[in-house]
Coordinates of C-alpha atoms in Angstrom, one line a residue:
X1 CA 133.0 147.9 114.3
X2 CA 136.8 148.2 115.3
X3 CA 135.7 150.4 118.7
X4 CA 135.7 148.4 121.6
X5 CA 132.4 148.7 121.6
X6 CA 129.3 149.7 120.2
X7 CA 128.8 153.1 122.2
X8 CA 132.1 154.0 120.6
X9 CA 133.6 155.0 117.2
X10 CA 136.9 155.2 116.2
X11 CA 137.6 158.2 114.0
X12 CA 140.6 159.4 112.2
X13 CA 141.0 163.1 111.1
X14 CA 143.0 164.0 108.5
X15 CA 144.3 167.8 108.3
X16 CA 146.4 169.2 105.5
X17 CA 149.2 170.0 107.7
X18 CA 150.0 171.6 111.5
X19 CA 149.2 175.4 110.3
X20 CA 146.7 178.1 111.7
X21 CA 144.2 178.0 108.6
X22 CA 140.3 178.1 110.1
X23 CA 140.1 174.2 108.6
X24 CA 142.5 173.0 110.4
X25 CA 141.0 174.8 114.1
X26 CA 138.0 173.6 113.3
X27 CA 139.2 170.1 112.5
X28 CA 141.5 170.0 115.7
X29 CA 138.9 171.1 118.0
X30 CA 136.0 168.6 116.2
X31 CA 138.4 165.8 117.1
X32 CA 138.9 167.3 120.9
X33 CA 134.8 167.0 121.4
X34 CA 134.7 163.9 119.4
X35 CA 137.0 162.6 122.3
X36 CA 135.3 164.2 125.2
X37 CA 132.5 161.9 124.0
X38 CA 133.7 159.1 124.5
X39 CA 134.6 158.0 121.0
X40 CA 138.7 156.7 119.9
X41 CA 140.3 159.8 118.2
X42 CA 143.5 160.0 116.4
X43 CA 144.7 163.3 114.3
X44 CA 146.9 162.5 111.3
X45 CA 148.3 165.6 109.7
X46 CA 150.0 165.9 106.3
X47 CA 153.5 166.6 105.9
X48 CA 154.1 169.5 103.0
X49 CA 158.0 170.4 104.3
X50 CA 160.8 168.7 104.3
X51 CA 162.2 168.1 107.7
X52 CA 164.9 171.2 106.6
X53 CA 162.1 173.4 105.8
X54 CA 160.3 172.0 109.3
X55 CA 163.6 173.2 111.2
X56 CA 163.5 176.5 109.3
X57 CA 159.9 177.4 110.1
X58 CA 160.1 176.0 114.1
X59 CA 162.9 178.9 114.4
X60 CA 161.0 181.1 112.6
X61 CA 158.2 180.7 115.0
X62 CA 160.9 180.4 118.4
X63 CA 162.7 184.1 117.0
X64 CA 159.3 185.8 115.7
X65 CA 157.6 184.5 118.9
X66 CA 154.5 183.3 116.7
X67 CA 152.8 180.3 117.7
X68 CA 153.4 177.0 116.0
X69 CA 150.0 175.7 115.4
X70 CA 146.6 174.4 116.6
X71 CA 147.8 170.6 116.3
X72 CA 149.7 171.6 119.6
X73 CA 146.4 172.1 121.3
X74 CA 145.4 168.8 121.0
X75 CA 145.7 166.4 123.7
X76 CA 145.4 162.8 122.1
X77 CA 147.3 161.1 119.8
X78 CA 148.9 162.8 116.6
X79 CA 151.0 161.6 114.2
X80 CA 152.4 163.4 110.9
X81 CA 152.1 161.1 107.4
X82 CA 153.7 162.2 103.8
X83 CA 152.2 159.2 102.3
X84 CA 148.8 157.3 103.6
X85 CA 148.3 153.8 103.8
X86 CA 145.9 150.6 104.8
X87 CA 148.2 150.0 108.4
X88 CA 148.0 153.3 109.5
X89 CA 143.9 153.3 109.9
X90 CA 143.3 149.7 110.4
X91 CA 141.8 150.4 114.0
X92 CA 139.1 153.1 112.0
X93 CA 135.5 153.1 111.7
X94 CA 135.9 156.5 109.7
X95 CA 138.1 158.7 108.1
X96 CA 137.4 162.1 107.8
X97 CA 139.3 164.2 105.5
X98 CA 139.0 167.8 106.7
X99 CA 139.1 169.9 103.5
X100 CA 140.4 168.9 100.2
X101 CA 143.5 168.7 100.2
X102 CA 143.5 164.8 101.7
X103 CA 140.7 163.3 99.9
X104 CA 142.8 162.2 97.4
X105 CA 144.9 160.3 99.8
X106 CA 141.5 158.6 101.6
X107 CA 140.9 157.7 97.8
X108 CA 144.0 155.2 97.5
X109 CA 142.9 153.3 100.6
X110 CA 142.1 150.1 99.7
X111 CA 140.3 149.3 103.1
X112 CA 136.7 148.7 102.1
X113 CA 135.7 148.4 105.8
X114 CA 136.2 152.5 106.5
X115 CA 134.1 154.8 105.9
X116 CA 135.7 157.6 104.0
X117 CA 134.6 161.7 103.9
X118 CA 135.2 164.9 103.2
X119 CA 134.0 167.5 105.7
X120 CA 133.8 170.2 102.6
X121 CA 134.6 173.4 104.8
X122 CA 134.7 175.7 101.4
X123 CA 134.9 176.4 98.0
X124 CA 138.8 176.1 97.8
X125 CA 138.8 179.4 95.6
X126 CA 142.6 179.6 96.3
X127 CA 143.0 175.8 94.2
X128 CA 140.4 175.3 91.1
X129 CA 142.3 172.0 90.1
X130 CA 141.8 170.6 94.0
X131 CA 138.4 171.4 94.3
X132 CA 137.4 170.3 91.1
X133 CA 139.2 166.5 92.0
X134 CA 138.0 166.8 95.2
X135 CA 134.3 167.6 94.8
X136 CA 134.3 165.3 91.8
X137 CA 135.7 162.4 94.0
X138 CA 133.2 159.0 95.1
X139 CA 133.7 160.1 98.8
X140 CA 130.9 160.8 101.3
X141 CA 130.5 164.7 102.0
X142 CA 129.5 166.5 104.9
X143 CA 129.0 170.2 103.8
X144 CA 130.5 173.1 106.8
X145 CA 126.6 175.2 106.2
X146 CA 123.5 175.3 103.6
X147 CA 125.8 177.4 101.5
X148 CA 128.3 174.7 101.0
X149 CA 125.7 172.0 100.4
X150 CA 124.0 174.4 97.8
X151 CA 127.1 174.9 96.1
X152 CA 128.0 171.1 96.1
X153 CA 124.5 170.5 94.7
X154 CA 124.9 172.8 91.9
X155 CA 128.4 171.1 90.9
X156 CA 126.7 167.7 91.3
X157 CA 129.3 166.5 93.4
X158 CA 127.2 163.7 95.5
X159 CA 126.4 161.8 97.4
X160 CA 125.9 164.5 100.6
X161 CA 125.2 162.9 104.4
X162 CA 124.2 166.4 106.0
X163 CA 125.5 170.2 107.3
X164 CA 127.6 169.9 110.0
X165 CA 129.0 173.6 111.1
X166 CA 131.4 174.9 113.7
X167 CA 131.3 175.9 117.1
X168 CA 132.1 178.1 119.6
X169 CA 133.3 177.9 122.9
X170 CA 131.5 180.3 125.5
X171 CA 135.1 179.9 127.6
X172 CA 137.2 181.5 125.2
X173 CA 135.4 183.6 123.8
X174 CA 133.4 186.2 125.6
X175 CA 133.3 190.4 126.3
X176 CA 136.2 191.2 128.5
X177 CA 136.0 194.1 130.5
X178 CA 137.7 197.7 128.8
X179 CA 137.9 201.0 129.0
X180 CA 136.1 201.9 125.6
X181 CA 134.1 200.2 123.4
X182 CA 135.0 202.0 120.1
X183 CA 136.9 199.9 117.9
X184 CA 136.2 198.4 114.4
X185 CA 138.2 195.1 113.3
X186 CA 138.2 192.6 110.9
X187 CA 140.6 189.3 109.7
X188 CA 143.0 189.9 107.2
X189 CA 143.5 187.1 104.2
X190 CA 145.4 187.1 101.3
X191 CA 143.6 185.2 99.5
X192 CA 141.2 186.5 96.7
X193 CA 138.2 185.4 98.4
X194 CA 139.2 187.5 101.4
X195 CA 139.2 191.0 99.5
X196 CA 142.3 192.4 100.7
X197 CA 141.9 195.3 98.7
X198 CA 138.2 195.8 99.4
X199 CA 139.0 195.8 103.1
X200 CA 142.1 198.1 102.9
X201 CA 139.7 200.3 101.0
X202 CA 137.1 200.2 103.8
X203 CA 139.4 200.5 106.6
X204 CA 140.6 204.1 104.6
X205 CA 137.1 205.3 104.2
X206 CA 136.3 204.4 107.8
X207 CA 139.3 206.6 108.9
X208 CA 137.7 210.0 107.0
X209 CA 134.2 209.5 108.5
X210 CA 135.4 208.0 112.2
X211 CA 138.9 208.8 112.6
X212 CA 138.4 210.8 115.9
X213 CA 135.4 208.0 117.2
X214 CA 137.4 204.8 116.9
X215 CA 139.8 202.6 116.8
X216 CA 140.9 200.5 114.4
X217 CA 142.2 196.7 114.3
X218 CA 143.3 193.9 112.2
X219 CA 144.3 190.4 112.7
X220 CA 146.0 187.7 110.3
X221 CA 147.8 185.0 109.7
X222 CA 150.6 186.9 107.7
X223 CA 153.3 189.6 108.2
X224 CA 151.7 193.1 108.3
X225 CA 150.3 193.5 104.9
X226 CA 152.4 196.8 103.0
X227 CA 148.7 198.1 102.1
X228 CA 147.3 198.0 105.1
X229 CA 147.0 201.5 106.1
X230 CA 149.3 202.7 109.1
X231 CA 146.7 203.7 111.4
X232 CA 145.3 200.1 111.4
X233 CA 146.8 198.3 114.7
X234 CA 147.4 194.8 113.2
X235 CA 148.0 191.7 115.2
X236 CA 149.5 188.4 113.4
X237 CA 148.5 185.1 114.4
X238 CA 146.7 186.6 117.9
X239 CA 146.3 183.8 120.6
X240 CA 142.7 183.1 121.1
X241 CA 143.0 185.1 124.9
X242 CA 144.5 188.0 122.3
X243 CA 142.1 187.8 120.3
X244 CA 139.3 188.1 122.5
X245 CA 140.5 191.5 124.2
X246 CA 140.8 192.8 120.4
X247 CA 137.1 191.7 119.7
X248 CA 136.3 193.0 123.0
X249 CA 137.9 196.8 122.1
X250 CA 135.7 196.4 119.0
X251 CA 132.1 198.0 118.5
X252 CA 131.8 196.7 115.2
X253 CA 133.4 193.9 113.6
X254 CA 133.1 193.5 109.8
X255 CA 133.9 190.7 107.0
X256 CA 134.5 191.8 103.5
X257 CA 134.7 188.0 102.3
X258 CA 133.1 187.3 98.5
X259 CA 133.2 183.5 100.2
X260 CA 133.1 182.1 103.3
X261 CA 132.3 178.5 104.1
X262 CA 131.4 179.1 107.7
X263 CA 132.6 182.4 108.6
X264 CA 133.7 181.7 112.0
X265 CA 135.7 185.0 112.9
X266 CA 132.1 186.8 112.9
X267 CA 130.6 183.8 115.4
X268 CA 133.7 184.8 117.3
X269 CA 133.1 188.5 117.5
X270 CA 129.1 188.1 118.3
X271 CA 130.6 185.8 121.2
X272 CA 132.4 188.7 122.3
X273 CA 129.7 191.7 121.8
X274 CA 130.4 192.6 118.4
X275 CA 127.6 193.8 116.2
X276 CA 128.1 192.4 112.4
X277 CA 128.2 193.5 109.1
X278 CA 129.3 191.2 106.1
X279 CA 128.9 191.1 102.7
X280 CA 126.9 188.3 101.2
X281 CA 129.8 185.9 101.3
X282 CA 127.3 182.8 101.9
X283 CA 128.4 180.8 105.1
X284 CA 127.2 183.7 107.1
X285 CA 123.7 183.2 106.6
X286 CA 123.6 179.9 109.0
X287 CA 124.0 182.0 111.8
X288 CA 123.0 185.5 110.9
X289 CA 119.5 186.8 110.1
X290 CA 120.1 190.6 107.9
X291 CA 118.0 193.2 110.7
X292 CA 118.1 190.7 113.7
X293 CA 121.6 189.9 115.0
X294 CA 123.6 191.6 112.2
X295 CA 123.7 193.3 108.5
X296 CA 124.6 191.9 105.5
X297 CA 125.6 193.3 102.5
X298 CA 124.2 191.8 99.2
X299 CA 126.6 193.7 97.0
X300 CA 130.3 193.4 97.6
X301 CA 131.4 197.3 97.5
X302 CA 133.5 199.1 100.0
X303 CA 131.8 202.0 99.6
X304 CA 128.5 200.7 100.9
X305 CA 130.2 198.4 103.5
X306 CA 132.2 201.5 105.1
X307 CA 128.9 203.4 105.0
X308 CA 126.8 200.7 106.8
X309 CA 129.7 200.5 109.3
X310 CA 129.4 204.3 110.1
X311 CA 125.8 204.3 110.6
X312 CA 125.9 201.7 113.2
X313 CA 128.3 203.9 115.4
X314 CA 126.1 206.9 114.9
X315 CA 123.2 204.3 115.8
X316 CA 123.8 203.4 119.3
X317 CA 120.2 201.7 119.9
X318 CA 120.6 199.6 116.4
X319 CA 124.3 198.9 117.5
X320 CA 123.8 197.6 120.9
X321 CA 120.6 195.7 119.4
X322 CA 122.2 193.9 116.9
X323 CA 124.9 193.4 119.4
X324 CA 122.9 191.9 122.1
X325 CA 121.0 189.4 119.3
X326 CA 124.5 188.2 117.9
X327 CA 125.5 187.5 121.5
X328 CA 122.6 185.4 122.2
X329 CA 122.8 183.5 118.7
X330 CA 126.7 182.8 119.6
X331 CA 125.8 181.3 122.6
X332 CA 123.7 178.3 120.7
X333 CA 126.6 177.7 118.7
X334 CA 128.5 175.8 121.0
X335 CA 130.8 172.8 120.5
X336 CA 129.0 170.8 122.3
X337 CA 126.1 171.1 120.5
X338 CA 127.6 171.0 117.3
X339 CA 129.8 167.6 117.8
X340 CA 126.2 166.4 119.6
X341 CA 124.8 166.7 115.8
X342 CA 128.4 165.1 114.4
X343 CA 127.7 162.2 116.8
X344 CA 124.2 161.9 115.9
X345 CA 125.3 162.0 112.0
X346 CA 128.3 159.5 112.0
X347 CA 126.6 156.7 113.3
X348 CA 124.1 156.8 111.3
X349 CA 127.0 156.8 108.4
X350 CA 128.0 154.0 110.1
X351 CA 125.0 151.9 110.5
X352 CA 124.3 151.9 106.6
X353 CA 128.2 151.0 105.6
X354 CA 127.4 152.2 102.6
X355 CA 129.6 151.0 99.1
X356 CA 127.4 153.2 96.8
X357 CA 124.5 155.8 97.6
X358 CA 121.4 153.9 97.7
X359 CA 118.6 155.4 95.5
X360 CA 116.2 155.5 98.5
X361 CA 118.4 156.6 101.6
X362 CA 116.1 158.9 103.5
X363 CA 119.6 160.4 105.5
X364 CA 121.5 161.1 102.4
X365 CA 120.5 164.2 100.5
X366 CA 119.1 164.3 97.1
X367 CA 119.2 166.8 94.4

């Protein structure tokens, strides 16, 4: 062990870069309880811009009035890498490469002594050629839900420790006071798994049927999207005080993802009083039961989805019962509890040391 001592790990991070993707929160904020607990924490980002392109984008972000990133919000040590070597993670026990796009640096390591992963927090729809490296690689993988793990299964990418999710933090997010409760929202993504045009399509048939009921909000992490129609009041890159008053002016808050790997927008929203409604896009179904604390959607059709939504306003018992249920499931999915069972995993990770997956490892999984 390279901790001072045994109650301790020492654990390095690795992020693909300083930006507001969901992997990269998640990662930052892991790393924050990791440290709260006592362990030795270091967060090593990638560098994808040259230090031109760096300059460009900080004045970008100073003129626009956007925030930089969630690396910012980190309090211990951080350092930015273009290449990875054997010096800079001498002092780890582990190495956790959160998403794909570092695994392939954790591969060139010669260091036998660190134990290397990949927290798989998706499917990486938006790169085949990196997921299929990536999932293909020796490294040990921790899947973000069941959904993840299923999928990794069925591509035989092994071996697989365990399911460790995200969390939520009761502080941040929560049901501010306002004057009406009448909006619907949802996240904005660009990518194909996010349905852009399915939820642009939703938010238009949700205007003919409620257009004199409610409101209607949008967050992302890009410029206003040109098909996003005009009475849709969309906020880019919302602080997380932000975003909770826009979850909080929301009766309903919908995903029309074909993929999540965790879903954590929706965790965020039932946090804040939301009811749900989702399609089947596969990490929602750690947290939400269809008919308890929210709906989903088996079939991926805006039609259906916009038709759902406008039942639940017209449903006011079913709304605030939903609601209610997504609240209290929220507030189990803290990040306390969720690094508690990252702890709980890692050292026993660490105990094995494994060089290959033994045949008869009760704590890896099997197919």
């Amino acid at each position: 062990m390279k901790a001072a001592n045994d109650q301790r790990l020492a654990i390095a991070f690795l992020l693909p870069g300083r930006g507001y993707s969901g992997g990269v929160r998640a990662g930052v904020r892991m790393a924050a309880e990791m440290q709260k607990r006592g362990h030795i924490v270091k967060l090593f980002y990638k560098n994808k811009r040259t230090p031109l392109r760096r300059c460009v984008k900080g004045l970008k972000n100073i003129i626009q009035r956007t925030p930089s990133d969630w690396v910012g919000n980190y309090a211990g040590t951080v350092q930015g890498f273009t290449t990875l070597n054997d010096q800079m993670l001498d002092w780890a026990d582990i190495a956790i490469s959160v998403g794909p796009d570092c695994t392939e640096d954790l591969e060139t390591l010669d260091n036998e002594n660190i134990v290397k992963i990949f927290h798989v927090h998706g499917l990486t729809l938006r790169n085949p050629h990196l997921k299929e490296t990536a999932w293909k690689s020796p490294l040990l993988k921790i899947a973000v839900s069941d959904y993840v793990k299923r999928e990794l299964n069925s591509a035989g990418a092994k071996p697989i420790a365990g399911v460790i999710g995200n969390g939520i933090d009761t502080s941040e997010y929560y049901p501010e006071p306002c004057d009406q409760r009448n909006g619907i929202g949802t996240v904005y993504g660009q990518g194909v798994a996010k349905s852009p045009d399915t939820i642009c399509r939703t938010f238009g048939l949700l205007y003919e049927n409620l257009a004199r009921q409610c409101e209607f909000f949008c967050f992302g992490s890009c410029p206003r999207p040109r098909d996003l129609p005009k009475f849709v009041q969309y906020h880019r890159l919302p602080t997380i005080a932000q975003a909770r008053r826009i979850y909080s002016q929301c009766s309903t808050w919908f995903c029309a993802s074909r993929s999540e790997g965790f879903a954590m927008p929706l965790l965020e929203a039932m946090a804040c009083g939301c009811s749900v409604v989702t399609f089947d896009c596969g990490g929602c179904r750690d947290f939400i039961k269809d008919g308890e604390n929210g709906l989903i959607l088996p079939e991926a059709n805006a039609e259906k989805l916009a038709a759902t939504i406008t039942r639940l306003i017209y449903d006011v018992p079913l709304n605030n019962y939903l609601a209610q249920n997504a609240a209290d499931t929220a507030s189990q999915w803290t990040w306390h509890e969720v690094a508690k069972n990252m702890e709980t995993l890692l050292w026993k990770i660490v105990s094995h040391q494994p060089k290959e997956q033994p045949v008869n490892n009760p704590f890896y999984t099997t197919v």
